[in-house]
Coordinates of C-alpha atoms and ligand atoms in Angstrom, one line a residue:
M250 CA 18.2 3.5 -45.7
V251 CA 17.7 1.8 -42.5
M252 CA 13.5 3.1 -41.7
K253 CA 13.6 1.2 -38.4
P254 CA 15.5 0.3 -35.5
S255 CA 16.2 -3.3 -36.7
N256 CA 18.2 -5.9 -34.6
E257 CA 18.0 -8.9 -35.4
L258 CA 15.5 -10.5 -34.3
S259 CA 13.2 -7.7 -35.3
K260 CA 14.3 -8.9 -38.9
I261 CA 13.9 -12.7 -38.4
L262 CA 10.1 -12.0 -36.9
L263 CA 9.4 -9.1 -39.7
E264 CA 10.5 -12.2 -42.4
F265 CA 8.4 -14.4 -40.9
S266 CA 5.3 -12.3 -40.8
I267 CA 6.5 -11.7 -44.6
Y268 CA 6.4 -15.1 -44.5
H269 CA 3.1 -15.7 -44.2
A270 CA 1.2 -13.0 -45.2
I271 CA 2.8 -14.3 -49.0
K272 CA 0.8 -17.6 -47.7
D273 CA -1.9 -16.2 -47.6
D274 CA -2.5 -17.0 -43.3
D275 CA -4.5 -14.6 -42.2
F276 CA -3.8 -13.0 -38.9
K277 CA -0.3 -14.5 -38.1
P278 CA 0.9 -11.1 -40.5
R279 CA -0.2 -9.0 -38.3
A280 CA 0.9 -10.7 -35.0
Y281 CA 4.6 -11.0 -36.1
E282 CA 4.5 -7.5 -37.7
L283 CA 3.7 -6.0 -34.5
A284 CA 5.8 -7.9 -32.5
S285 CA 8.5 -6.9 -34.3
E286 CA 8.0 -3.1 -34.2
S287 CA 7.9 -4.5 -30.1
V288 CA 11.0 -5.5 -30.4
A289 CA 12.7 -3.2 -31.9
G290 CA 11.7 0.0 -30.2
L291 CA 11.9 -2.2 -26.9
G292 CA 15.9 -2.4 -27.8
N293 CA 18.0 -4.1 -25.3
Q294 CA 15.0 -3.8 -22.9
I295 CA 13.6 -7.5 -24.2
R296 CA 16.6 -9.2 -24.1
Q297 CA 17.4 -8.1 -20.4
T298 CA 13.3 -9.1 -19.9
W299 CA 14.2 -12.5 -20.7
K300 CA 17.7 -13.1 -19.4
D301 CA 15.4 -11.8 -15.9
E302 CA 12.1 -13.5 -16.3
G303 CA 12.0 -16.3 -19.8
I304 CA 9.0 -16.9 -21.7
K305 CA 6.9 -15.0 -18.7
G306 CA 7.8 -11.8 -18.7
L307 CA 8.6 -11.8 -23.3
M308 CA 4.8 -12.9 -22.7
E309 CA 4.5 -9.2 -20.6
L310 CA 5.6 -7.4 -23.1
P311 CA 3.6 -5.4 -25.8
G312 CA 2.8 -7.2 -28.7
I313 CA 4.6 -10.7 -27.3
G314 CA 1.8 -13.4 -27.7
E315 CA 3.0 -17.2 -26.1
G316 CA 3.8 -18.5 -30.0
I317 CA 6.2 -16.4 -30.4
A318 CA 7.7 -15.3 -27.4
K319 CA 8.9 -19.7 -27.3
K320 CA 10.2 -18.2 -30.6
I321 CA 12.2 -15.4 -28.7
D322 CA 13.4 -17.7 -26.5
E323 CA 14.8 -20.0 -28.5
Y324 CA 16.0 -17.5 -30.8
Y325 CA 18.3 -15.9 -27.0
R326 CA 19.6 -19.4 -26.5
N327 CA 20.4 -21.2 -30.3
G328 CA 21.0 -17.8 -32.0
K329 CA 18.8 -18.8 -34.4
I330 CA 14.8 -20.4 -34.9
K331 CA 14.4 -23.9 -36.6
E332 CA 10.6 -22.5 -38.4
H333 CA 13.1 -19.0 -39.2
V334 CA 15.8 -21.4 -41.3
K335 CA 13.5 -23.7 -42.7
I336 CA 12.0 -20.3 -44.4
K337 CA 14.9 -19.0 -45.8
R338 CA 15.4 -22.9 -47.1
E339 CA 12.1 -22.8 -49.2
M340 CA 12.4 -19.2 -49.8
P341 CA 16.2 -18.4 -49.6
V342 CA 14.5 -13.6 -50.2
E343 CA 16.5 -11.6 -48.2
M344 CA 12.6 -10.7 -47.4
F345 CA 13.4 -7.9 -44.5
Q346 CA 15.8 -5.8 -47.5
L347 CA 12.7 -6.0 -50.1
S348 CA 10.2 -5.2 -47.8
Q349 CA 12.0 -1.6 -47.4
I350 CA 11.7 -0.7 -50.8
E351 CA 8.0 1.4 -49.9
G352 CA 4.9 -0.3 -52.6
L353 CA 5.9 -4.1 -52.4
G354 CA 4.0 -5.7 -50.4
P355 CA 5.1 -9.0 -49.3
K356 CA 2.6 -11.0 -52.4
H357 CA 4.7 -8.7 -54.9
I358 CA 8.0 -10.2 -52.6
G359 CA 6.5 -13.4 -53.7
E360 CA 5.7 -13.3 -56.9
L361 CA 8.6 -11.6 -57.5
W362 CA 10.4 -14.7 -56.1
K363 CA 8.1 -17.4 -57.4
H364 CA 8.2 -16.0 -61.3
L365 CA 11.9 -14.2 -61.4
K366 CA 14.0 -15.7 -58.6
I367 CA 14.3 -12.2 -57.5
K368 CA 16.1 -12.7 -54.1
N369 CA 17.4 -9.0 -53.1
I370 CA 17.3 -5.3 -53.7
K371 CA 20.3 -5.9 -56.6
D372 CA 18.4 -9.0 -58.7
L373 CA 15.9 -6.5 -58.3
K374 CA 17.7 -4.1 -60.6
Q375 CA 18.7 -6.5 -62.9
A376 CA 15.1 -7.4 -63.2
I377 CA 14.0 -3.3 -63.7
S378 CA 16.3 -3.4 -66.6
K379 CA 15.4 -5.7 -68.5
N380 CA 12.2 -5.1 -68.0
K381 CA 11.3 -7.9 -66.3
L382 CA 8.3 -6.8 -64.4
Q383 CA 6.2 -5.7 -66.7
E384 CA 6.0 -8.9 -68.4
L385 CA 4.6 -10.5 -64.3
P386 CA 1.3 -11.0 -64.3
G387 CA -0.5 -7.6 -63.1
W388 CA 1.5 -5.9 -63.3
G389 CA 2.3 -3.9 -65.8
K390 CA 4.1 -0.7 -67.1
K391 CA 2.3 1.7 -64.4
S392 CA 3.6 -1.2 -61.6
Q393 CA 7.4 -1.8 -63.3
A394 CA 8.1 2.1 -63.6
K395 CA 6.3 2.9 -59.7
I396 CA 9.0 0.3 -58.4
A397 CA 11.7 2.2 -60.5
R398 CA 10.8 5.3 -59.2
R399 CA 11.1 3.7 -55.6
L400 CA 14.0 2.0 -55.8
K401 CA 15.3 5.1 -56.9
L402 CA 14.8 6.8 -53.4
F403 CA 15.2 4.3 -51.2
E404 CA 19.2 3.8 -53.3
K405 CA 19.7 8.1 -52.4
A406 CA 18.8 7.2 -49.0
S407 CA 20.3 3.9 -48.5
G408 CA 23.1 4.3 -46.5
R409 CA 21.8 7.5 -43.7
M410 CA 19.8 6.7 -41.3
L411 CA 16.4 8.9 -39.6
L412 CA 17.3 11.1 -37.0
G413 CA 14.7 9.9 -34.9
V414 CA 15.7 6.6 -35.0
I415 CA 19.6 6.7 -34.5
L416 CA 19.3 10.1 -32.1
P417 CA 18.4 8.0 -29.1
I418 CA 20.7 5.1 -29.8
A419 CA 23.3 8.1 -30.0
E420 CA 22.5 9.5 -26.8
D421 CA 22.6 5.5 -24.9
I422 CA 26.5 5.9 -27.1
V423 CA 27.2 9.0 -24.5
T424 CA 25.4 8.3 -21.2
D425 CA 27.6 5.0 -21.2
L426 CA 31.2 6.7 -22.4
K427 CA 29.8 9.6 -20.0
K428 CA 30.0 6.4 -17.2
N429 CA 33.8 5.4 -17.8
K430 CA 35.9 7.5 -14.9
H431 CA 38.2 9.1 -17.7
V432 CA 35.2 10.8 -19.5
K433 CA 35.3 14.6 -18.7
R434 CA 33.2 15.7 -21.0
C435 CA 30.9 14.1 -24.3
S436 CA 29.2 15.7 -26.8
L437 CA 27.1 15.0 -29.8
A438 CA 28.3 16.4 -33.2
G439 CA 27.5 16.1 -37.0
S440 CA 24.6 16.0 -39.1
I441 CA 22.7 14.4 -35.8
R442 CA 23.9 17.1 -33.5
R443 CA 22.5 19.4 -36.3
R444 CA 19.2 17.5 -36.1
Q445 CA 19.7 16.7 -39.3
E446 CA 16.3 14.1 -41.0
T447 CA 18.6 12.1 -42.1
C448 CA 22.7 10.9 -40.8
G449 CA 24.6 9.2 -42.6
D450 CA 27.1 8.0 -39.3
I451 CA 27.3 9.2 -35.4
D452 CA 29.8 11.8 -34.4
L453 CA 31.0 11.9 -30.6
I454 CA 33.7 13.9 -29.3
A455 CA 34.8 12.8 -25.8
T456 CA 37.7 14.7 -23.5
T457 CA 39.8 12.7 -21.5
N458 CA 43.8 13.2 -20.2
S459 CA 43.7 9.3 -21.1
P460 CA 43.0 9.0 -24.7
E461 CA 43.9 5.6 -25.6
K462 CA 41.8 3.8 -22.7
V463 CA 38.4 6.4 -24.0
I464 CA 39.4 4.6 -27.2
D465 CA 39.5 1.2 -26.4
A466 CA 36.4 1.8 -24.0
F467 CA 34.0 4.0 -27.1
C468 CA 35.7 0.5 -29.4
G469 CA 34.5 -1.7 -26.8
L470 CA 30.8 -0.7 -26.7
R471 CA 27.9 -3.0 -26.3
Q472 CA 26.6 -1.7 -29.8
V473 CA 29.8 -1.5 -31.5
K474 CA 29.6 -5.5 -34.4
S475 CA 32.9 -4.4 -36.0
V476 CA 36.1 -1.9 -35.0
H477 CA 37.0 0.2 -38.8
E478 CA 39.4 2.0 -37.4
R479 CA 41.3 2.2 -33.8
G480 CA 43.6 5.5 -33.6
K481 CA 45.2 7.5 -31.2
A482 CA 42.7 10.3 -30.8
K483 CA 40.5 9.1 -33.4
A484 CA 38.2 5.5 -33.7
S485 CA 35.6 4.6 -36.7
V486 CA 33.2 1.7 -35.4
R487 CA 30.2 -0.3 -36.7
L488 CA 27.3 -0.8 -35.5
H489 CA 24.9 -3.7 -34.4
I490 CA 22.4 -1.2 -36.0
G491 CA 24.0 -1.0 -39.6
I492 CA 25.9 2.3 -39.6
D493 CA 29.2 4.0 -38.9
A494 CA 29.8 5.8 -35.6
D495 CA 32.8 8.3 -35.0
L496 CA 34.9 9.6 -32.3
R497 CA 37.5 11.8 -31.8
V498 CA 39.0 12.0 -28.6
V499 CA 41.2 15.5 -27.1
R500 CA 42.7 17.4 -24.8
D501 CA 39.3 19.0 -22.0
E502 CA 40.9 22.8 -22.8
I503 CA 40.1 22.6 -27.0
Y504 CA 36.9 20.9 -27.0
G505 CA 35.2 23.8 -27.9
A506 CA 37.0 24.8 -30.4
T507 CA 36.7 20.9 -31.4
L508 CA 33.0 20.1 -30.8
Q509 CA 32.8 23.5 -33.5
Y510 CA 34.8 22.3 -36.0
F511 CA 33.1 18.5 -36.1
T512 CA 29.9 20.2 -35.6
G513 CA 29.3 21.8 -38.7
N514 CA 28.2 21.6 -41.4
K515 CA 31.2 22.0 -44.1
R516 CA 29.5 24.6 -45.4
H517 CA 29.0 26.5 -42.4
N518 CA 33.0 25.5 -41.1
V519 CA 34.1 26.7 -44.7
L520 CA 32.3 30.4 -44.5
L521 CA 33.5 30.7 -41.3
R522 CA 37.4 29.7 -41.8
Q523 CA 37.1 32.3 -44.4
Y524 CA 35.1 35.4 -42.1
A525 CA 38.1 34.5 -38.8
L526 CA 40.9 35.0 -42.1
E527 CA 39.9 38.8 -43.1
K528 CA 39.5 39.8 -39.1
G529 CA 43.6 38.3 -39.2
Y530 CA 42.5 35.0 -37.7
T531 CA 43.2 31.4 -38.6
L532 CA 40.1 28.5 -37.4
S533 CA 40.7 25.0 -37.3
E534 CA 39.7 22.2 -35.2
Y535 CA 42.2 22.9 -32.6
G536 CA 41.1 26.5 -31.8
L537 CA 41.3 30.2 -33.5
F538 CA 43.9 31.6 -33.7
K539 CA 45.1 35.3 -34.2
R540 CA 47.8 35.9 -36.2
I541 CA 50.6 38.2 -34.9
K542 CA 53.7 39.3 -38.6
G543 CA 57.1 38.2 -38.1
K544 CA 56.0 35.7 -35.1
K545 CA 53.6 32.5 -34.1
D546 CA 49.9 32.8 -34.1
K547 CA 48.6 33.0 -31.0
L548 CA 45.9 30.8 -29.3
V549 CA 42.9 33.4 -28.3
A550 CA 40.0 30.8 -28.3
C551 CA 39.4 27.0 -28.1
K552 CA 37.3 26.3 -24.2
T553 CA 33.9 26.4 -25.8
E554 CA 32.2 27.6 -28.9
K555 CA 30.6 30.5 -27.4
Q556 CA 34.5 31.8 -26.7
I557 CA 35.6 31.4 -30.6
Y558 CA 32.0 32.7 -32.6
K559 CA 31.8 35.8 -29.5
Q560 CA 36.6 36.8 -30.6
L561 CA 34.9 36.5 -34.2
R562 CA 32.1 38.9 -32.7
M563 CA 29.4 36.8 -33.5
D564 CA 26.9 35.2 -31.7
T565 CA 26.2 31.2 -31.7
P566 CA 24.2 29.9 -34.0
P567 CA 23.1 26.7 -32.5
P568 CA 23.7 23.7 -34.3
E569 CA 19.8 23.6 -36.1
L570 CA 21.0 27.1 -37.4
R571 CA 24.3 25.5 -39.3
V572 CA 24.4 25.3 -42.9
G573 CA 25.6 28.4 -43.7
D574 CA 23.4 30.1 -44.9
E575 CA 22.2 33.2 -43.3
E576 CA 22.8 31.8 -39.7
L577 CA 26.6 33.7 -40.3
E578 CA 24.7 37.1 -41.6
A579 CA 22.5 36.9 -38.5
A580 CA 25.3 35.7 -35.6
K581 CA 27.3 38.5 -37.1
A582 CA 24.7 41.7 -36.7
H583 CA 23.7 39.8 -33.3
K584 CA 20.4 38.9 -35.5
L585 CA 20.1 35.3 -34.3
P586 CA 15.9 34.2 -34.4
K587 CA 14.8 33.2 -30.3
L588 CA 14.0 29.1 -31.4
I589 CA 11.7 27.7 -29.5
P590 CA 12.9 25.6 -26.9
Y591 CA 12.8 21.5 -26.5
G592 CA 10.1 20.8 -24.3
S593 CA 7.7 23.9 -25.2
V594 CA 5.6 21.9 -26.8
R595 CA 1.9 21.7 -24.0
G596 CA -0.5 18.8 -25.8
D597 CA -0.9 16.8 -29.8
L598 CA -2.9 17.3 -32.2
Q599 CA -2.7 14.3 -34.5
V600 CA -3.8 10.8 -32.2
Q601 CA -5.2 7.5 -34.5
S602 CA -6.3 5.6 -31.4
D603 CA -7.9 2.1 -32.0
W604 CA -10.9 3.8 -33.9
S605 CA -9.7 3.5 -37.1
D606 CA -5.6 2.1 -37.1
G607 CA -4.1 3.1 -33.7
S608 CA -2.8 0.2 -31.0
A609 CA -4.5 1.6 -27.9
S610 CA -7.7 3.5 -26.7
I611 CA -8.0 6.5 -26.2
E612 CA -8.4 6.4 -22.3
E613 CA -4.2 4.5 -23.0
L614 CA -3.3 7.2 -24.8
A615 CA -4.6 10.6 -22.5
Q616 CA -3.0 8.5 -19.6
A617 CA 0.6 8.2 -22.0
A618 CA 0.2 11.9 -23.2
K619 CA -0.8 13.0 -19.9
S620 CA 2.2 11.5 -18.0
Q621 CA 4.6 13.0 -20.7
G622 CA 4.0 16.3 -19.1
L623 CA 0.6 17.4 -21.6
Q624 CA -1.9 18.9 -21.2
Y625 CA -4.2 17.9 -24.1
M626 CA -4.6 16.1 -26.8
A627 CA -6.9 15.9 -29.5
I628 CA -8.2 12.2 -31.6
T629 CA -8.0 12.5 -34.8
D630 CA -8.7 9.1 -36.2
H631 CA -8.9 8.4 -39.8
T632 CA -11.9 8.8 -41.8
E633 CA -13.9 6.0 -44.2
S634 CA -12.7 6.0 -47.3
L635 CA -9.7 5.0 -46.1
T636 CA -10.5 1.5 -45.2
I637 CA -7.7 0.2 -44.7
A638 CA -7.5 1.9 -41.6
N639 CA -10.7 1.3 -40.7
G640 CA -11.1 4.4 -40.8
L641 CA -15.1 6.3 -38.9
N642 CA -18.4 7.8 -40.9
E643 CA -19.9 9.9 -39.1
K644 CA -22.3 7.7 -37.0
R645 CA -19.1 6.4 -35.2
L646 CA -17.4 9.8 -34.9
A647 CA -20.8 10.4 -33.2
K648 CA -20.6 8.0 -30.3
Q649 CA -16.9 8.6 -29.8
G650 CA -17.0 12.1 -29.0
K651 CA -19.7 10.7 -26.3
E652 CA -16.4 7.9 -25.1
I653 CA -14.3 11.6 -25.2
N654 CA -17.4 13.6 -23.0
E655 CA -17.1 10.8 -20.4
L656 CA -13.6 10.6 -20.2
N657 CA -12.4 14.0 -20.3
K658 CA -15.6 14.3 -17.5
K659 CA -12.9 11.7 -15.2
L660 CA -10.1 13.0 -16.7
R661 CA -7.5 15.6 -14.7
G662 CA -5.4 17.7 -15.7
F663 CA -5.6 16.6 -19.3
K664 CA -8.1 17.5 -21.7
I665 CA -9.1 15.3 -25.0
L666 CA -10.4 17.5 -28.0
K667 CA -12.9 15.2 -30.7
G668 CA -11.4 15.7 -33.7
T669 CA -10.8 13.7 -37.4
E670 CA -8.5 13.0 -39.8
C671 CA -10.7 13.8 -43.0
D672 CA -10.4 12.4 -46.2
I673 CA -9.0 14.9 -48.7
L674 CA -11.1 13.0 -51.6
K675 CA -9.4 13.3 -55.2
D676 CA -12.0 16.5 -56.2
G677 CA -11.6 18.3 -52.8
T678 CA -14.2 17.5 -50.7
L679 CA -13.9 16.0 -47.6
D680 CA -14.7 12.7 -45.8
L681 CA -17.3 13.8 -44.2
P682 CA -20.1 16.0 -44.4
N683 CA -20.0 19.5 -42.8
K684 CA -22.9 19.1 -39.6
A685 CA -20.4 16.2 -39.1
L686 CA -17.0 18.3 -38.7
S687 CA -18.4 21.6 -37.0
K688 CA -19.2 19.1 -34.2
L689 CA -15.6 18.5 -33.5
D690 CA -13.0 20.6 -31.5
F691 CA -10.5 20.4 -33.8
V692 CA -10.1 19.4 -37.4
G693 CA -7.3 18.2 -39.8
I694 CA -7.3 17.2 -43.7
A695 CA -4.7 15.4 -45.2
I696 CA -4.3 13.4 -47.9
H697 CA -3.7 9.4 -48.8
S698 CA -4.3 9.1 -51.9
H699 CA -3.7 10.0 -55.7
F700 CA -0.6 11.0 -54.8
S701 CA 0.8 11.3 -58.7
L702 CA -2.0 14.0 -59.9
S703 CA -0.5 17.3 -61.8
Q704 CA 0.8 20.0 -59.9
K705 CA -2.2 22.1 -60.3
E706 CA -4.5 20.3 -60.1
Q707 CA -3.0 18.3 -56.6
T708 CA -2.7 22.0 -55.2
A709 CA -6.5 23.4 -56.7
R710 CA -7.4 20.0 -54.8
V711 CA -5.9 20.5 -51.2
L712 CA -6.8 24.8 -51.6
K713 CA -10.9 23.2 -52.2
A714 CA -10.4 21.6 -48.6
M715 CA -8.5 24.5 -46.6
S716 CA -11.3 26.7 -47.7
N717 CA -13.7 24.4 -45.9
P718 CA -14.4 27.4 -42.3
N719 CA -14.4 24.5 -40.4
V720 CA -10.9 22.8 -40.9
H721 CA -8.1 23.3 -38.9
C722 CA -4.8 22.4 -39.8
L723 CA -3.3 20.5 -43.5
F724 CA -2.0 17.4 -41.8
H725 CA 1.2 16.2 -43.3
P726 CA 1.3 18.9 -45.8
T727 CA 3.9 17.1 -48.5
C728 CA 3.3 13.5 -47.9
R729 CA 7.0 12.7 -48.4
L730 CA 7.8 9.4 -46.7
I731 CA 12.0 9.8 -46.7
G732 CA 13.2 6.9 -48.2
K733 CA 10.2 5.6 -50.1
R734 CA 7.6 8.2 -51.2
E735 CA 8.6 11.6 -53.0
A736 CA 6.5 14.7 -51.9
I737 CA 3.4 14.8 -53.7
K738 CA 3.3 18.4 -56.4
L739 CA 2.2 21.3 -53.9
D740 CA 2.1 25.6 -55.2
M741 CA 3.5 25.6 -51.4
D742 CA 3.6 29.2 -52.1
E743 CA -0.5 29.0 -52.9
I744 CA -1.1 26.6 -50.3
I745 CA 0.8 28.8 -47.5
T746 CA -0.5 32.5 -48.5
A747 CA -4.2 30.1 -48.5
A748 CA -3.5 28.6 -44.7
K749 CA -2.5 32.8 -43.6
K750 CA -6.1 34.0 -45.5
H751 CA -8.5 30.7 -44.1
R752 CA -6.4 30.8 -41.0
V753 CA -6.1 27.1 -41.1
L754 CA -2.9 26.2 -39.5
L755 CA 0.4 23.1 -40.9
E756 CA 1.4 20.9 -39.1
I757 CA 5.2 20.0 -38.6
N758 CA 4.9 16.2 -38.5
C759 CA 7.1 14.1 -36.2
M760 CA 6.9 11.0 -37.6
P761 CA 10.8 9.8 -37.8
D762 CA 9.8 9.0 -41.4
R763 CA 8.3 12.4 -42.5
M764 CA 9.1 15.0 -40.9
D765 CA 6.5 17.0 -43.3
L766 CA 6.7 20.1 -43.3
N767 CA 10.7 19.6 -43.2
D768 CA 12.6 22.3 -42.5
R769 CA 13.0 24.3 -45.5
L770 CA 9.0 24.5 -45.7
T771 CA 8.8 25.7 -41.6
R772 CA 11.1 28.7 -42.3
S773 CA 9.3 30.0 -45.7
A774 CA 5.7 29.7 -43.1
V775 CA 7.2 31.1 -40.3
Q776 CA 8.4 33.9 -42.6
A777 CA 4.9 34.3 -44.7
G778 CA 3.6 34.7 -40.8
I779 CA 1.3 31.3 -41.0
K780 CA 1.0 29.3 -37.7
L781 CA 1.9 25.4 -37.4
V782 CA 1.6 22.8 -35.2
I783 CA 4.2 20.4 -34.8
N784 CA 2.5 16.5 -34.2
T785 CA 3.9 12.8 -33.4
D786 CA 0.9 11.7 -35.7
A787 CA 1.2 9.2 -32.8
H788 CA -1.2 5.4 -33.1
S789 CA 0.6 3.9 -30.0
P790 CA 1.0 5.8 -26.6
D791 CA 5.0 5.6 -27.1
H792 CA 4.5 8.0 -30.0
F793 CA 4.5 11.4 -28.2
K794 CA 8.0 10.5 -26.4
L795 CA 8.5 12.3 -30.7
L796 CA 7.7 15.3 -29.9
H797 CA 11.2 16.5 -30.2
L798 CA 11.6 15.6 -33.8
G799 CA 9.5 18.7 -34.1
E800 CA 10.8 20.2 -32.6
S801 CA 14.0 19.9 -34.3
I802 CA 12.8 20.8 -37.6
A803 CA 10.8 23.6 -36.0
R804 CA 14.2 25.2 -35.0
R805 CA 15.9 24.4 -38.1
G806 CA 13.3 26.0 -39.8
W807 CA 14.0 29.8 -37.6
A808 CA 11.0 29.6 -35.5
A809 CA 10.2 30.4 -32.0
K810 CA 7.9 29.8 -29.7
S811 CA 4.9 31.8 -31.3
D812 CA 4.6 30.4 -34.2
I813 CA 3.5 26.8 -32.8
L814 CA 0.1 26.4 -31.6
N815 CA 0.6 24.7 -29.2
T816 CA 3.4 25.7 -27.2
K817 CA 0.7 27.5 -26.3
N818 CA -2.1 25.8 -23.2
T819 CA -5.7 24.8 -22.8
K820 CA -7.2 27.3 -22.1
Q821 CA -5.4 30.0 -24.6
L822 CA -6.2 26.8 -27.6
L823 CA -9.3 26.3 -27.1
A824 CA -10.0 30.8 -27.2
W825 CA -8.0 30.5 -30.4
I826 CA -10.1 27.4 -32.0
V827 CA -13.0 29.1 -30.9
K828 CA -11.3 32.6 -32.5
K829 CA -10.9 31.0 -35.7
S830 CA -14.4 29.5 -36.2
S831 CA -16.4 33.7 -35.1
Ligands
DGT146 P1 26.8 13.0 -42.2 O1 27.1 12.7 -41.3 O2 26.7 13.2 -43.9 O3 25.2 12.7 -41.7 O4 27.0 14.3 -42.6 P2 27.9 15.4 -41.6 O5 27.8 16.6 -41.0 O6 27.7 14.9 -40.2 O7 29.4 15.0 -42.1 P3 30.9 14.4 -41.7 O8 29.9 13.1 -40.5 O9 31.0 14.2 -42.7 O10 32.2 15.1 -40.6 C1 31.1 15.6 -39.4 C2 31.2 16.9 -39.0 O11 32.7 17.2 -39.5 C3 31.0 18.1 -40.4 O12 29.5 18.2 -40.3 C4 31.9 19.0 -40.6 C5 33.1 18.6 -40.4 N1 34.3 18.2 -41.8 C6 34.2 17.0 -42.3 N2 34.8 17.8 -42.9 C7 35.5 19.2 -43.0 C8 36.1 19.8 -44.6 O13 36.1 19.0 -45.0 N3 36.3 20.5 -43.9 C9 36.1 21.3 -43.1 N4 35.8 22.8 -42.7 N5 35.1 20.8 -42.1 C10 35.0 19.3 -41.9
CA147 CA1 28.0 12.8 -39.5
CA148 CA1 31.4 11.2 -39.5
ZN149 ZN1 -2.4 10.5 -41.9

């Protein structure tokens, strides 16, 4: 799984970070890590900045100081960085690759190299199969088993990419293709159009009268690393980001049929084709054809998806619903849900500032949220027991409240709510006293430790926390990290029942590797009639852009706008909060 946008430069910077962490450097690891994230996030912009403004321009970018700017300059000039080459000579380890396995920190990577000469995931697998890890000083059976489990998760997801990572890249490709004068229409298809949480590749459809010209343009895109297959009507390429893209090129007349076919999913298509057969039609990527006895089949629909479904007396299921399940029956019965439209969320109720582990001040976050069109946000920094995140105690929280009051006086048309991401302790009590919680506008609770309790213990723990009347919302309820960490064992039926009883909101978390609740659990929650919120879990100002990912989960979970509390405006939201505590 490629967890993060990972161009080569960002990988190199991350390897610097890991190397310095192994060497016990104090501040360099964090500096390089931040720079790596920044470079990955900026994409092509970073090269352009370097071209236009050189080292000085680079230093203006977030997370990049002079030392690192010079290294980036060296990279663009020479295609490599001397110091990095030296590091790799001393330690020829695929540090970036190994660091993708959750729980394998720099220290571990260093030890694995030192004692077992483990260079990459293949070596790691071998060492585990020979029980070598458990013999290392300070490791033991338990740590080996843990790494083995995480390795499995990683492999299960390998070859796939997180939606949040791949979508912006895919949309760039569509934009680039649309600029080509031979392209009439162009769209994403496949799992990415259905907004599945991970995608195996990028599927694209383009229409044209000059297929070969469009194929050429596609194979020549700046995002393309190599070409697997270049046909007359289709091409398949490898992208620099380490995933494939498939393009289908067709005449504009059959756009709808082709788009329908390549949007899938496969099960939806198979069932739809079966249904078409029952109704006397055949359906293919070229169109819907009426079967007529003794004659050639007659084309009856191909221009738009809607035409095809309509001819079959069905409504058109939005791509997010096309999984080959109840959406087909619903479409036939004209009972498809009215899904929450993209762009409906009005405020973000989980935001971390630099008071804990966020990168920006509350004011910067407010400006960013506001310019993104939001009306409110809750500042929900971590609490004290999360020491690695510099969590807040009661005293710091009170101080933060004063800062928020001051900011609220200054801000126009935007409201900052005082909140917390209060840690749920092992016994289900909360990491802040009730007195402190009751002073807040919005109390989110979350698990950040003891992930492996039994289902009985874990469920009891969360239920206890949810029963505290000061609590508004359960953040990232299952704690899963895609490709990295399994969901904690929770009886979700019980959690949903408790959410209803105590009027506690459940969160759909938009972080690309969380996407938690997922689509299936969202559906259960919607069916149970409980309220949800969509939050980015922002740790920096650019995270507000991720809200649409949570909206995509909500849509896949059949949620309407009214199921999501933070589609309400500030006044309505505050009214809900007041009502909840009365
Ligand atoms: P992915 O790439 O694993 O994330 O999932 P998809 O759904 O994008 O799958 P992909 O890329 O193999 O194929 C794209 C679409 O093409 C798929 O959603 C439906 C259609 N398709 C592919 N193979 C078949 C097939 O054998 N039969 C039918 N009816 N449709 C297919
Ligand atoms: Ca695909
Ligand atoms: Ca494909
Ligand atoms: Zn959290």
